[in-house]
PDB file of C-alpha atoms in Angstrom:
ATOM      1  CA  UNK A  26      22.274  43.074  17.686  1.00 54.00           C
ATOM      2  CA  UNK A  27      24.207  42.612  14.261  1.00 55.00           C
ATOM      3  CA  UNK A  28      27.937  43.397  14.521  1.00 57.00           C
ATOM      4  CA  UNK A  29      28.978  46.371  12.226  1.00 57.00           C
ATOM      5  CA  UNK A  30      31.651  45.444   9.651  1.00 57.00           C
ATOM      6  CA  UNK A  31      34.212  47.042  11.617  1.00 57.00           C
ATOM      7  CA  UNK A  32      33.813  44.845  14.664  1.00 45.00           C
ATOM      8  CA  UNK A  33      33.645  41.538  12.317  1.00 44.00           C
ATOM      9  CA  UNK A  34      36.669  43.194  10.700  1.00 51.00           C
ATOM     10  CA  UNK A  35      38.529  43.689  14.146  1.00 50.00           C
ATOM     11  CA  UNK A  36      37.084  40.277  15.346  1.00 47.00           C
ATOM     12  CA  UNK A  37      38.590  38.622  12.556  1.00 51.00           C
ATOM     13  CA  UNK A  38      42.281  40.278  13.084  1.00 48.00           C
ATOM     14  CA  UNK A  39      42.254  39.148  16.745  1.00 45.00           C
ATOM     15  CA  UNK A  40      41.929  35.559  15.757  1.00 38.00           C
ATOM     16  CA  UNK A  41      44.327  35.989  13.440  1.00 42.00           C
ATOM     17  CA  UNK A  42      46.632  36.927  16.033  1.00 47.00           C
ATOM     18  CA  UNK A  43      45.364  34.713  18.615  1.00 41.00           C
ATOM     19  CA  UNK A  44      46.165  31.897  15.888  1.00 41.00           C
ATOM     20  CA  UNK A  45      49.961  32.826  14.969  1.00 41.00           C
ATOM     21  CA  UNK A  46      50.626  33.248  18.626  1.00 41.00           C
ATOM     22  CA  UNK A  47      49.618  30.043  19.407  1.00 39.00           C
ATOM     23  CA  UNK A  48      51.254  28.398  16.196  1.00 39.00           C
ATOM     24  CA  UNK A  49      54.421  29.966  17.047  1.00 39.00           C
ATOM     25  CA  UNK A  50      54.287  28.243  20.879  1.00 42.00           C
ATOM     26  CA  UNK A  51      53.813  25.073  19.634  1.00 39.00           C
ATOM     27  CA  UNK A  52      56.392  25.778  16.669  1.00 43.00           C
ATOM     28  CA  UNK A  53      58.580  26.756  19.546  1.00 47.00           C
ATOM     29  CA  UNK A  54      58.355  23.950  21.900  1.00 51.00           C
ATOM     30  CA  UNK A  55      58.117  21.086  19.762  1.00 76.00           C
ATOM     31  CA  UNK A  56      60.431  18.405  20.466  1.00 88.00           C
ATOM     32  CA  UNK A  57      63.597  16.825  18.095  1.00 94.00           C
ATOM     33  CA  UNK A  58      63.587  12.618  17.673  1.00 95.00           C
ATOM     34  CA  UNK A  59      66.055  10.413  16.714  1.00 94.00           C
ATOM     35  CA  UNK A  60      65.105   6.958  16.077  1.00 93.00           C
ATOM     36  CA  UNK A  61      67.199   5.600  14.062  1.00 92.00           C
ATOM     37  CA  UNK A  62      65.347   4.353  11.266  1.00 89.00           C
ATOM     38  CA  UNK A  63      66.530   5.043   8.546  1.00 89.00           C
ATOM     39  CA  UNK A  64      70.143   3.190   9.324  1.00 91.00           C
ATOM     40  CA  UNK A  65      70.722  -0.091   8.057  1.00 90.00           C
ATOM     41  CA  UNK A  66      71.135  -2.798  10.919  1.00 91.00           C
ATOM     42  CA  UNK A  67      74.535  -4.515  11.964  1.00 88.00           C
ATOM     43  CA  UNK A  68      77.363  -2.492   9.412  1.00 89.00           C
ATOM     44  CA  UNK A  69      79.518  -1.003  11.743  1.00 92.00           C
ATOM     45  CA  UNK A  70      80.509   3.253  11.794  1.00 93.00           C
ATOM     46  CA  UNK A  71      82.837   5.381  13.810  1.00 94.00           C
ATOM     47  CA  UNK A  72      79.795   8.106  13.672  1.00 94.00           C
ATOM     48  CA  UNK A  73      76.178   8.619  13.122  1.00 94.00           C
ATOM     49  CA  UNK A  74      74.850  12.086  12.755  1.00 95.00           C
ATOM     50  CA  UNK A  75      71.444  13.258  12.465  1.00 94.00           C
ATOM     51  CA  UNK A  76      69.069  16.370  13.148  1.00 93.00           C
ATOM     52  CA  UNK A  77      71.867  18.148  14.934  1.00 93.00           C
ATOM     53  CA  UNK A  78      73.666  15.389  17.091  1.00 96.00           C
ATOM     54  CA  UNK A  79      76.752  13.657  15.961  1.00 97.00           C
ATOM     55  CA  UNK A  80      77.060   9.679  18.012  1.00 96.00           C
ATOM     56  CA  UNK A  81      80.484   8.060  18.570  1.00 96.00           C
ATOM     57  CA  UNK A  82      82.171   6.518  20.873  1.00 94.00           C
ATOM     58  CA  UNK A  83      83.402   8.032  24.060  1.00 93.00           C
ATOM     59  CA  UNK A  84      86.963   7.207  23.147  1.00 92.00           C
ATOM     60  CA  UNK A  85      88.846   4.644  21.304  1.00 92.00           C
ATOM     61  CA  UNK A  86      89.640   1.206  22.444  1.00 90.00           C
ATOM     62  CA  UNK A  87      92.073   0.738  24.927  1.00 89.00           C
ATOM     63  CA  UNK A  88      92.208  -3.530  24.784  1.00 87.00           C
ATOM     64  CA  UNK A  89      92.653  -3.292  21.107  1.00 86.00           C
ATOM     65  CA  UNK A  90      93.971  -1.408  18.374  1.00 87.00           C
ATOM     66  CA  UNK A  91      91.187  -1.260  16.555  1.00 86.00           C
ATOM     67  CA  UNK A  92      89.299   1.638  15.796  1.00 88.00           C
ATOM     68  CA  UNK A  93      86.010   2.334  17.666  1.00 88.00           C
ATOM     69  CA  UNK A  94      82.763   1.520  15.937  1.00 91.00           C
ATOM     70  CA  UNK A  95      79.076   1.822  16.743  1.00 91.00           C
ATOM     71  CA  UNK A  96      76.483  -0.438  15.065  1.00 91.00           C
ATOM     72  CA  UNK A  97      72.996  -0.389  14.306  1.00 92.00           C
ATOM     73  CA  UNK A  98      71.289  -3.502  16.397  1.00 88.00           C
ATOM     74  CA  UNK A  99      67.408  -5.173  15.529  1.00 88.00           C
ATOM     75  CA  UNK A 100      64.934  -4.985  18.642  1.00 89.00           C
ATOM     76  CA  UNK A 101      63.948  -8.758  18.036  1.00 81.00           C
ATOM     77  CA  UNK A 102      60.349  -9.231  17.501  1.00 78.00           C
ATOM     78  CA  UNK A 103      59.824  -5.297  16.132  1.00 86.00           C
ATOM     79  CA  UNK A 104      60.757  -3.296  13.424  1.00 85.00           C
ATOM     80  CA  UNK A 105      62.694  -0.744  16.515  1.00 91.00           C
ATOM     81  CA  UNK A 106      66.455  -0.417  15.651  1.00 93.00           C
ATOM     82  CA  UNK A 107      68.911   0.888  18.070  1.00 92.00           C
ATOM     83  CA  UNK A 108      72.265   1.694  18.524  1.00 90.00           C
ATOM     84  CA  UNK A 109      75.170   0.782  20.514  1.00 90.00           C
ATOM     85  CA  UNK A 110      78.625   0.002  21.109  1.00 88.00           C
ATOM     86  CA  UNK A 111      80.427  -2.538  18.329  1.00 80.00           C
ATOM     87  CA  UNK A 112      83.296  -3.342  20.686  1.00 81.00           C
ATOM     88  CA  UNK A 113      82.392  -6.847  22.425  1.00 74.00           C
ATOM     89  CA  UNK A 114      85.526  -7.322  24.202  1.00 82.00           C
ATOM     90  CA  UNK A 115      85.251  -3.503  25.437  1.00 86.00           C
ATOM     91  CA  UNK A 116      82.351  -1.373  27.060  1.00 88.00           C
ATOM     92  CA  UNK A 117      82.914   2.157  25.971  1.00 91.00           C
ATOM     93  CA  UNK A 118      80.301   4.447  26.360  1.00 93.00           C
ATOM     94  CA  UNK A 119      78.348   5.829  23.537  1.00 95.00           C
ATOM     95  CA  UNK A 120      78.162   9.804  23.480  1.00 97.00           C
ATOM     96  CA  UNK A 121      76.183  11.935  22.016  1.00 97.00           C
ATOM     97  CA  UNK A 122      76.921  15.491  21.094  1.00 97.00           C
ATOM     98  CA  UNK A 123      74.659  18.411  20.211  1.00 96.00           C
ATOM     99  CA  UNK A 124      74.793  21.277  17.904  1.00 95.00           C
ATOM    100  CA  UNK A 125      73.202  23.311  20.588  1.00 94.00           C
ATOM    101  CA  UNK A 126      72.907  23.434  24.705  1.00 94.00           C
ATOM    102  CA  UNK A 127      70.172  21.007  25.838  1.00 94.00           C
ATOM    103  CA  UNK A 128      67.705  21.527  29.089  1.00 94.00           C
ATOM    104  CA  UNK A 129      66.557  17.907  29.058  1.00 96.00           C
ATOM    105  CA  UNK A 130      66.893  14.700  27.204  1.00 97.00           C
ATOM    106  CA  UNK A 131      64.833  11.630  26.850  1.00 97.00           C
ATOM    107  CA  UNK A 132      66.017   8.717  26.187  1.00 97.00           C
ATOM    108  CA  UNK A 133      63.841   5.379  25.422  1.00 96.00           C
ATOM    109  CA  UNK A 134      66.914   2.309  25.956  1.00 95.00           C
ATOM    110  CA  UNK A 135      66.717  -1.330  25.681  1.00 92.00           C
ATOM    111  CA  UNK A 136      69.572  -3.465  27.514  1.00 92.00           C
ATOM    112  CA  UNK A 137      71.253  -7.173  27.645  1.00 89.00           C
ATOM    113  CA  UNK A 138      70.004  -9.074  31.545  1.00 86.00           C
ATOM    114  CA  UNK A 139      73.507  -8.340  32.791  1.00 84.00           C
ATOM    115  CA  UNK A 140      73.663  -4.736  31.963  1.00 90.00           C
ATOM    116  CA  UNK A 141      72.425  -1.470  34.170  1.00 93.00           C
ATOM    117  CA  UNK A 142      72.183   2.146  32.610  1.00 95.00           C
ATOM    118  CA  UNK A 143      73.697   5.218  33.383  1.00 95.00           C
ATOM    119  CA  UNK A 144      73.097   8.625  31.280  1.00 97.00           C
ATOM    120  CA  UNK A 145      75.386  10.969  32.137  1.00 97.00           C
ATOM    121  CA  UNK A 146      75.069  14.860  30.409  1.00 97.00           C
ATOM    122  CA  UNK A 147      78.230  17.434  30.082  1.00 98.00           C
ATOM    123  CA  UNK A 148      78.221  20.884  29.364  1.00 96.00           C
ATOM    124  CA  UNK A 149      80.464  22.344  26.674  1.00 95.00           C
ATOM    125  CA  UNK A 150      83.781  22.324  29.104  1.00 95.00           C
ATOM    126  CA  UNK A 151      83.352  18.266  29.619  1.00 95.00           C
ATOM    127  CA  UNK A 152      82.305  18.977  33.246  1.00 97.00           C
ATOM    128  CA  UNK A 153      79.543  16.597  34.175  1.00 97.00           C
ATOM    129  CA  UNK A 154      76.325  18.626  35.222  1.00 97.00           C
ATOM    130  CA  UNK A 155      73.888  15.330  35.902  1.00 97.00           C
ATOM    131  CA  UNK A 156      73.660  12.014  36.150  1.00 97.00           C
ATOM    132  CA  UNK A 157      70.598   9.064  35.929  1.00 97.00           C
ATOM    133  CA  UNK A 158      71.145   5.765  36.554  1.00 95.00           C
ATOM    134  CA  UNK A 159      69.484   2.177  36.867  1.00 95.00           C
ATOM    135  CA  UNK A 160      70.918  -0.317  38.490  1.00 93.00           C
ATOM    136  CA  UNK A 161      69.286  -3.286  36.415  1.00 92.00           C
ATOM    137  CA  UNK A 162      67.657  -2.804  32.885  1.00 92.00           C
ATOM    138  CA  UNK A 163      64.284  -4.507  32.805  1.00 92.00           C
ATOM    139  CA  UNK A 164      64.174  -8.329  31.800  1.00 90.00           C
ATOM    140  CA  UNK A 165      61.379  -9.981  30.377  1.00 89.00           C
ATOM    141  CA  UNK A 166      59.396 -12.191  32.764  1.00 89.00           C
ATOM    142  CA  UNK A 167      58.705 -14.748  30.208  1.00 89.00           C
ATOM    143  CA  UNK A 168      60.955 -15.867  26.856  1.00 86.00           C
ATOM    144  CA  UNK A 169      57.690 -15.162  24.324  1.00 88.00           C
ATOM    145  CA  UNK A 170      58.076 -11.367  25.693  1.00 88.00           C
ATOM    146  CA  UNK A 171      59.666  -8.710  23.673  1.00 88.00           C
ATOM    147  CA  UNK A 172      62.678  -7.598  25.219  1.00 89.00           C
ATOM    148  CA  UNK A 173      61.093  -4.184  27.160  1.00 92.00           C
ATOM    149  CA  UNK A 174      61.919  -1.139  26.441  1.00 94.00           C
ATOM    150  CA  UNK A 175      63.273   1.812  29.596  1.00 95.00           C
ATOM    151  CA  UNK A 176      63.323   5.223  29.658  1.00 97.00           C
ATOM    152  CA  UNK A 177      65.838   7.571  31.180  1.00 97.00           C
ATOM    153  CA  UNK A 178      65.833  11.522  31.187  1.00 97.00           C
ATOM    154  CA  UNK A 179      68.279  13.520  32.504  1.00 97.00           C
ATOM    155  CA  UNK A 180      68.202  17.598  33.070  1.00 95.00           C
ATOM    156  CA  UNK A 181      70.784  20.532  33.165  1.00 95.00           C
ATOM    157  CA  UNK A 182      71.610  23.775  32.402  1.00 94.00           C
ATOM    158  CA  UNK A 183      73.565  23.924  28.938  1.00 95.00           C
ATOM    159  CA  UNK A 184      73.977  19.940  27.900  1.00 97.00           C
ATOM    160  CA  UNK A 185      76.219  19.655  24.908  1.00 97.00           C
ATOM    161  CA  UNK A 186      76.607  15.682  25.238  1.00 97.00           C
ATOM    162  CA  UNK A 187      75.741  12.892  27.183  1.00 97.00           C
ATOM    163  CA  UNK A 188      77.119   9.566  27.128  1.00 97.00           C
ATOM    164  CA  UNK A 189      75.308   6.136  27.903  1.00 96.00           C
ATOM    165  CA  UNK A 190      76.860   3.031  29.288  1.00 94.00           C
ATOM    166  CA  UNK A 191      76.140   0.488  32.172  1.00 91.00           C
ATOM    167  CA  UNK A 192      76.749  -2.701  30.069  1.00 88.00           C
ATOM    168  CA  UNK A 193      79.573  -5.315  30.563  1.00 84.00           C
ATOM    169  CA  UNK A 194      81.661  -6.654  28.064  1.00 81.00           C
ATOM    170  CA  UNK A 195      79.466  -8.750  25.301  1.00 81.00           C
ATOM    171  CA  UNK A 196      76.466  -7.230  26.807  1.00 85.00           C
ATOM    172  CA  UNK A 197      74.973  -3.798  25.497  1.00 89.00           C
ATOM    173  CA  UNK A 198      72.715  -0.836  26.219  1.00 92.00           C
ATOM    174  CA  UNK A 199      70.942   0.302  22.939  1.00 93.00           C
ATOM    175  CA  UNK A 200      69.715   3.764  22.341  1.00 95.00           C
ATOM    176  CA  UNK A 201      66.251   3.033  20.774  1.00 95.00           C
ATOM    177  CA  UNK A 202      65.459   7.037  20.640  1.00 95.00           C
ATOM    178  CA  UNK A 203      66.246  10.357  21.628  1.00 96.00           C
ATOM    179  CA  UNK A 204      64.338  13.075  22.391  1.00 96.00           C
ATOM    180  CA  UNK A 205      64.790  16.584  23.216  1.00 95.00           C
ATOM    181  CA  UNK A 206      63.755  20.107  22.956  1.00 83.00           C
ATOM    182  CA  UNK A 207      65.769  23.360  22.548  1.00 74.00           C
TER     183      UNK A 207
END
């Protein structure tokens, strides 16, 4: 049987629909990255923002009058850049806000030996909604190894930050990327 112009016609307009839909769910559920790139390694900033999320520290030093600065820190051995907390003598948590509420958030971390992780998320009133947590970062079993990389996600209802910390004074937790989708 040869299809009649009209069915080709009608054919063709369904997979034109069939196509748009499906462009539009993957338009739609896409995920935002920040990797941190594009910043230049070790000069030190009270805030980073970027697609949408602004990154400072939780608050200011309390040791020191100085004013609180994140930094921009090499993964040794790669080309990865993450960031953390500039403040040696202090460990202040590094937050993250977000132009808009947040279901769930990825997070790939790398960490000093002495240092755990802990993500915490908050909704738009500061209230804490969820938590995530290791208790040790992963160490590398051999000096030659890269230092590894961790991830950590954590899920709620309307995030509008989060804030990461777990390390000790001198040591750090570094944010190698987030991820997330609206």
């Amino acid at each position: 049987m040869i299809p009649t112009i009209e069915f080709v016609k009608i054919r063709r307009s369904m997979l034109a629909i069939a196509f748009a839909f499906s462009s539009l769910q993957v338009a739609l559920s896409q995920d935002s990255v920040i990797d941190f790139e594009s910043a230049i390694v070790g000069k030190p900033i009270p805030t980073w923002s970027e697609n949408g999320v602004t990154f400072e520290l939780a608050h200011q030093p309390s040791k020191s009058k100085a004013i609180g600065r994140m930094t921009f820190f090499p993964h040794l051995g790669t080309d990865r850049k993450g960031i953390v907390n500039a403040m040696a003598n202090e460990a202040i948590p590094l937050r993250a806000t977000f132009n808009k509420p947040i279901k769930k958030i990825e997070l790939t971390l790398w960490g000093s030996t002495t240092s755990s992780a802990i993500v915490e998320a908050f909704d738009t009133d500061g209230q804490r909604i969820a938590k995530t947590e290791l208790g040790q970062v992963p160490v590398r079993s051999r000096p030659e190894e890269h230092i590894p990389f961790f991830e950590l996600v954590v899920e709620g209802d309307g995030i509008a930050s989060i804030e990461v910390s777990g390390s000790q004074p001198g040591g750090f937790i570094a944010v190698d990327a987030i991820r997330w989708s609206q």
